[in-house]
Amino acid sequence: MDVITRFRIWYSAQPRALRMLLTINVVAYLVWQLLLMHIDATNGFVREQLALHSSWPGVLLKPWQFLTYNFLHLDPGLTGLIHIGFNMLWLVWIGREFEQTHGAERHLAIYLLAGIGGGLLSVLFDVVSPSQYVVYGASASVLGVVATVATKYPQRRIGLLFIGNVRLVYLLIAFLVLDLLMIAGSSTAVAAHFGGAITGFLFARADNQGINLSSWAGVFFRNGRSRQPASRGRTSATSSGGESALGRLEAWLAGRSSDKPAAKITPLPRREDESLDTDSEVDRILEKISATGYESLTEEEKRVLYEASKK
């Protein structure tokens, strides 16, 4: 199977809100880097109208900036690539499991609310110490997701290279402390980071008390399932001992030599037009995964996808 098809399978298997957020961020980054930043008019428009200008009270005239800045990564070159790269990687590492456990509505809601919280704290900081920040990037939103998971599941751990497994809450605290230490000589929007993390903490506390702050986000998922968890009692898809749909698909595509049922699959006789038929069937199955999730596939559809992954 070629790289493009493998990517399509991986992309289709992502939870719906995560897929939406990755797409908007990456497309916005590519359009900016390849086109908009090189045209004076569009460069100025994006920086002036879509990035967050924290100056008070001018920001009140452009309230949309509290949302739009969360999807912009405007630094050129390697700096911009690292900025969006780390944000999206953390969103996948933490946000995917959170969404598989709690549903698309909660994931999208905390991403947007944390971005707004980060923007509001940036404006408040500017009122106290005027500095006219221009804020952009998904860091506040991503930290909101991380803080939500760290608050709901304080025992949650994440593996780090050369360090080993570290509790997520400790990692979050270390990042914020490092932010404070670098505040004097850094252009990083520290206030936005803290605002996003605080919003995530409050969101998790409210959710633990049965207060639903995410129902409004359901409007984005009316045309399909938001993939709510089967059980609210489990802490995560992996810590409960279960295997997520994405994990099953990734393991399946990697090939499971020890899986006896899979080893017994016998390919059907090939026809001259089999390649075209298979491609069409894979396209249909990917669309089904995108709409209703991996769990909705029949055994025959899983078999077809598995056979295609070996080519």
Coordinates of C-alpha atoms in Angstrom, one line a residue:
M1 CA 0.0 0.0 0.0
D2 CA 1.4 3.4 -0.9
V3 CA 2.1 6.2 1.6
I4 CA -0.9 8.3 0.5
T5 CA -3.4 5.5 1.0
R6 CA -1.9 4.7 4.4
F7 CA -2.2 8.4 5.4
R8 CA -5.8 8.4 4.2
I9 CA -6.6 5.4 6.4
W10 CA -4.8 7.0 9.4
Y11 CA -6.6 10.3 8.8
S12 CA -10.0 8.7 8.4
A13 CA -9.5 6.7 11.6
Q14 CA -9.0 9.9 13.7
P15 CA -11.9 11.0 15.9
R16 CA -14.1 13.7 14.3
A17 CA -13.2 16.8 16.3
L18 CA -9.5 16.0 16.2
R19 CA -9.7 15.5 12.4
M20 CA -11.4 18.9 12.1
L21 CA -8.9 20.7 14.3
L22 CA -5.9 19.2 12.6
T23 CA -7.3 20.0 9.1
I24 CA -8.0 23.7 9.9
N25 CA -4.7 24.3 11.6
V26 CA -2.6 22.6 9.0
V27 CA -4.4 24.0 6.0
A28 CA -4.3 27.5 7.5
Y29 CA -0.5 27.1 8.1
L30 CA 0.2 25.9 4.5
V31 CA -1.9 28.6 2.9
W32 CA -0.2 31.2 5.0
Q33 CA 3.3 29.9 4.4
L34 CA 2.9 29.3 0.7
L35 CA 0.8 32.2 -0.3
L36 CA -0.7 34.8 2.1
M37 CA 2.5 35.8 3.9
H38 CA 4.1 36.7 0.6
I39 CA 1.4 39.2 -0.4
D40 CA 1.5 42.5 1.5
A41 CA -2.3 43.0 1.5
T42 CA -3.1 39.5 2.8
N43 CA -0.2 39.5 5.2
G44 CA -1.3 42.7 6.8
F45 CA -5.0 41.6 6.9
V46 CA -4.2 38.3 8.7
R47 CA -1.9 40.0 11.3
E48 CA -4.2 42.9 11.9
Q49 CA -7.6 41.3 11.8
L50 CA -7.2 37.6 12.6
A51 CA -4.3 37.4 15.1
L52 CA -5.2 38.6 18.6
H53 CA -4.2 42.2 19.5
S54 CA -4.5 42.3 23.3
S55 CA -4.6 46.1 23.6
W56 CA -7.6 47.3 25.6
P57 CA -10.3 48.4 24.7
G58 CA -9.5 48.1 21.0
V59 CA -9.9 44.3 21.1
L60 CA -13.6 44.8 21.9
L61 CA -14.1 46.0 18.3
K62 CA -12.7 42.7 16.9
P63 CA -14.1 40.0 19.2
W64 CA -13.6 37.3 16.5
Q65 CA -9.9 37.4 17.2
F66 CA -10.5 35.4 20.4
L67 CA -11.3 32.5 18.1
T68 CA -9.3 33.0 15.0
Y69 CA -5.9 33.4 16.6
N70 CA -6.1 29.8 17.8
F71 CA -5.7 28.5 14.3
L72 CA -2.8 30.7 13.2
H73 CA 0.9 29.8 13.2
L74 CA 2.5 32.9 11.6
D75 CA 6.2 32.5 12.3
P76 CA 8.2 31.9 9.1
G77 CA 10.6 29.1 8.4
L78 CA 11.7 26.5 11.0
T79 CA 10.3 28.4 13.9
G80 CA 6.7 28.3 12.5
L81 CA 7.1 24.6 11.6
I82 CA 8.2 23.7 15.1
H83 CA 5.4 25.8 16.6
I84 CA 2.6 24.1 14.7
G85 CA 4.4 20.7 14.8
F86 CA 4.5 20.5 18.6
N87 CA 1.0 21.9 19.0
M88 CA -0.5 19.3 16.6
L89 CA 1.6 16.4 18.1
W90 CA 0.4 17.2 21.6
L91 CA -3.2 17.5 20.3
V92 CA -2.9 14.0 18.8
W93 CA -1.1 12.5 21.8
I94 CA -3.6 13.9 24.4
G95 CA -6.6 14.9 22.5
R96 CA -7.2 11.7 20.6
E97 CA -7.6 9.6 23.7
F98 CA -9.7 12.3 25.4
E99 CA -12.1 12.4 22.5
Q100 CA -12.4 8.6 22.2
T101 CA -13.3 8.6 25.9
H102 CA -15.5 11.7 26.2
G103 CA -16.7 12.4 22.7
A104 CA -16.2 15.0 20.0
E105 CA -18.3 17.7 21.6
R106 CA -16.2 17.9 24.7
H107 CA -12.9 17.9 22.7
L108 CA -14.0 20.7 20.4
A109 CA -15.5 22.7 23.3
I110 CA -12.4 22.7 25.5
Y111 CA -10.2 23.5 22.5
L112 CA -12.2 26.7 21.7
L113 CA -13.0 27.6 25.3
A114 CA -9.3 27.3 26.3
G115 CA -8.3 29.5 23.4
I116 CA -10.9 32.2 24.5
G117 CA -9.6 31.9 28.1
G118 CA -6.1 32.4 27.0
G119 CA -7.1 35.4 25.0
L120 CA -9.0 37.0 27.9
L121 CA -6.1 36.5 30.3
S122 CA -3.8 38.1 27.7
V123 CA -6.0 41.1 27.5
L124 CA -6.2 41.3 31.3
F125 CA -2.4 41.2 31.5
D126 CA -2.2 44.0 28.9
V127 CA -4.5 46.1 31.1
V128 CA -2.2 45.6 34.1
S129 CA 1.0 46.0 32.2
P130 CA 0.4 47.6 28.8
S131 CA 2.6 45.9 26.1
Q132 CA 0.3 45.4 23.1
Y133 CA 0.8 41.8 22.5
V134 CA 0.0 40.1 19.2
V135 CA -0.9 36.6 20.0
Y136 CA -1.3 33.6 17.6
G137 CA -1.0 29.9 17.7
A138 CA -2.9 26.9 19.2
S139 CA -0.8 26.6 22.3
A140 CA -3.4 28.0 24.7
S141 CA -6.0 25.6 23.3
V142 CA -3.7 22.6 23.4
L143 CA -2.7 23.4 27.0
G144 CA -6.4 23.6 27.8
V145 CA -6.8 20.0 26.5
V146 CA -3.7 18.9 28.4
A147 CA -4.9 20.6 31.6
T148 CA -8.4 19.0 31.3
V149 CA -6.9 15.5 31.0
A150 CA -4.4 16.1 33.8
T151 CA -7.1 17.4 36.1
K152 CA -9.6 14.6 35.4
Y153 CA -7.0 11.9 35.5
P154 CA -4.1 13.0 37.8
Q155 CA -2.5 9.5 37.5
R156 CA -2.3 9.8 33.7
R157 CA 1.3 9.3 32.5
I158 CA 3.0 10.0 29.2
G159 CA 6.3 8.5 28.0
L160 CA 9.2 10.9 27.3
L161 CA 12.4 10.1 25.4
F162 CA 15.4 9.7 27.8
I163 CA 13.2 10.3 30.8
G164 CA 10.5 7.6 30.8
N165 CA 6.9 7.8 32.0
V166 CA 6.0 11.1 33.7
R167 CA 2.7 12.0 35.2
L168 CA 1.0 14.5 32.9
V169 CA 0.1 16.9 35.7
Y170 CA 3.8 17.2 36.6
L171 CA 4.7 17.8 33.0
L172 CA 2.1 20.6 32.7
I173 CA 3.3 22.3 35.9
A174 CA 6.9 22.1 34.7
F175 CA 6.0 23.7 31.4
L176 CA 4.1 26.6 33.1
V177 CA 6.9 27.2 35.6
L178 CA 9.4 27.3 32.7
D179 CA 7.1 29.8 31.0
L180 CA 7.3 32.1 34.1
L181 CA 11.1 31.8 34.2
M182 CA 11.4 32.8 30.6
I183 CA 8.8 35.6 30.6
A184 CA 11.3 38.5 30.8
G185 CA 13.2 37.6 27.7
S186 CA 10.7 35.8 25.6
S187 CA 8.0 36.9 23.1
T188 CA 6.0 33.8 24.0
A189 CA 2.4 34.7 25.1
V190 CA 2.8 33.4 28.6
A191 CA -0.6 34.9 29.7
A192 CA -2.3 33.0 26.9
H193 CA -0.7 29.7 28.0
F194 CA -1.8 30.2 31.6
G195 CA -5.3 31.3 30.5
G196 CA -5.7 28.1 28.4
A197 CA -4.4 25.9 31.3
I198 CA -6.7 27.5 33.8
T199 CA -9.7 27.1 31.5
G200 CA -8.9 23.5 31.1
F201 CA -8.7 23.0 34.9
L202 CA -12.1 24.7 35.4
F203 CA -13.7 22.8 32.5
A204 CA -12.6 19.5 34.1
R205 CA -13.8 20.4 37.5
A206 CA -17.2 21.5 36.1
D207 CA -17.4 18.3 34.1
N208 CA -16.6 16.2 37.2
Q209 CA -19.5 17.8 39.0
G210 CA -21.9 17.0 36.1
I211 CA -22.0 20.5 34.6
N212 CA -22.0 20.2 30.8
L213 CA -20.2 23.1 29.2
S214 CA -19.9 21.4 25.8
S215 CA -23.5 20.8 24.6
W216 CA -23.3 23.8 22.3
A217 CA -20.5 22.2 20.3
G218 CA -22.9 19.5 19.1
V219 CA -24.1 21.7 16.3
F220 CA -20.8 20.9 14.5
F221 CA -21.6 17.1 14.6
R222 CA -25.3 17.0 13.7
N223 CA -24.6 15.0 10.5
G224 CA -23.0 12.1 12.2
R225 CA -22.2 10.5 15.5
S226 CA -19.8 12.3 17.9
R227 CA -18.7 8.9 19.1
Q228 CA -19.6 9.3 22.7
P229 CA -17.9 6.8 25.1
A230 CA -19.6 3.5 25.8
S231 CA -18.9 4.0 29.5
R232 CA -18.3 7.2 31.4
G233 CA -16.7 5.2 34.2
R234 CA -13.4 4.4 32.6
T235 CA -10.5 6.7 32.9
S236 CA -9.1 6.3 29.4
A237 CA -9.1 4.0 26.4
T238 CA -5.8 2.4 27.4
S239 CA -5.8 2.5 31.2
S240 CA -9.0 0.6 31.4
G241 CA -7.4 -2.3 29.5
G242 CA -9.5 -1.7 26.4
E243 CA -8.1 -1.1 22.9
S244 CA -9.2 2.0 21.1
A245 CA -10.6 1.8 17.5
L246 CA -7.6 3.7 16.3
G247 CA -5.2 1.4 18.1
R248 CA -6.9 -1.7 16.6
L249 CA -6.7 -0.2 13.1
E250 CA -3.1 0.9 13.5
A251 CA -2.0 -2.5 14.9
W252 CA -4.0 -4.2 12.2
L253 CA -2.4 -2.2 9.4
A254 CA 1.0 -2.9 10.8
G255 CA 0.4 -6.6 10.4
R256 CA -0.2 -9.0 13.2
S257 CA 1.8 -12.1 12.5
S258 CA 0.6 -13.7 15.7
D259 CA -3.1 -13.2 14.9
K260 CA -4.2 -16.6 13.7
P261 CA -7.6 -15.6 12.3
A262 CA -5.8 -13.0 10.1
A263 CA -3.3 -15.6 9.0
K264 CA -6.0 -17.8 7.7
I265 CA -7.4 -15.2 5.3
T266 CA -7.1 -16.5 1.8
P267 CA -7.1 -14.0 -1.1
L268 CA -9.8 -14.5 -3.7
P269 CA -8.8 -15.2 -7.3
R270 CA -7.7 -12.0 -8.9
R271 CA -9.5 -10.5 -11.9
E272 CA -8.1 -8.0 -14.4
D273 CA -10.2 -5.2 -13.0
E274 CA -9.7 -6.2 -9.3
S275 CA -7.3 -3.3 -8.6
L276 CA -9.9 -0.7 -9.7
D277 CA -12.6 -2.5 -7.7
T278 CA -10.5 -2.7 -4.6
D279 CA -9.6 1.0 -4.8
S280 CA -13.3 1.9 -5.1
E281 CA -14.2 -0.3 -2.2
V282 CA -11.4 1.1 0.0
D283 CA -12.6 4.6 -0.8
R284 CA -16.1 3.7 0.3
I285 CA -14.9 2.1 3.5
L286 CA -12.8 5.1 4.4
E287 CA -15.8 7.3 3.9
K288 CA -17.8 5.1 6.2
I289 CA -15.0 5.3 8.9
S290 CA -15.0 9.0 8.5
A291 CA -18.8 9.2 9.0
T292 CA -19.5 6.6 11.6
G293 CA -16.2 5.3 13.0
Y294 CA -14.2 2.1 12.7
E295 CA -16.5 0.2 15.0
S296 CA -19.3 0.4 12.4
L297 CA -17.4 -1.7 9.8
T298 CA -18.6 -5.2 9.0
E299 CA -16.2 -8.1 9.2
E300 CA -16.0 -8.2 5.4
E301 CA -15.2 -4.5 5.2
K302 CA -12.4 -5.1 7.8
R303 CA -11.1 -7.9 5.7
V304 CA -11.0 -5.8 2.5
L305 CA -9.2 -3.0 4.3
Y306 CA -6.7 -5.5 5.8
E307 CA -6.0 -7.1 2.4
A308 CA -5.5 -3.6 0.9
S309 CA -3.0 -2.7 3.6
K310 CA -0.7 -5.6 2.6
K311 CA -0.3 -4.5 -1.0

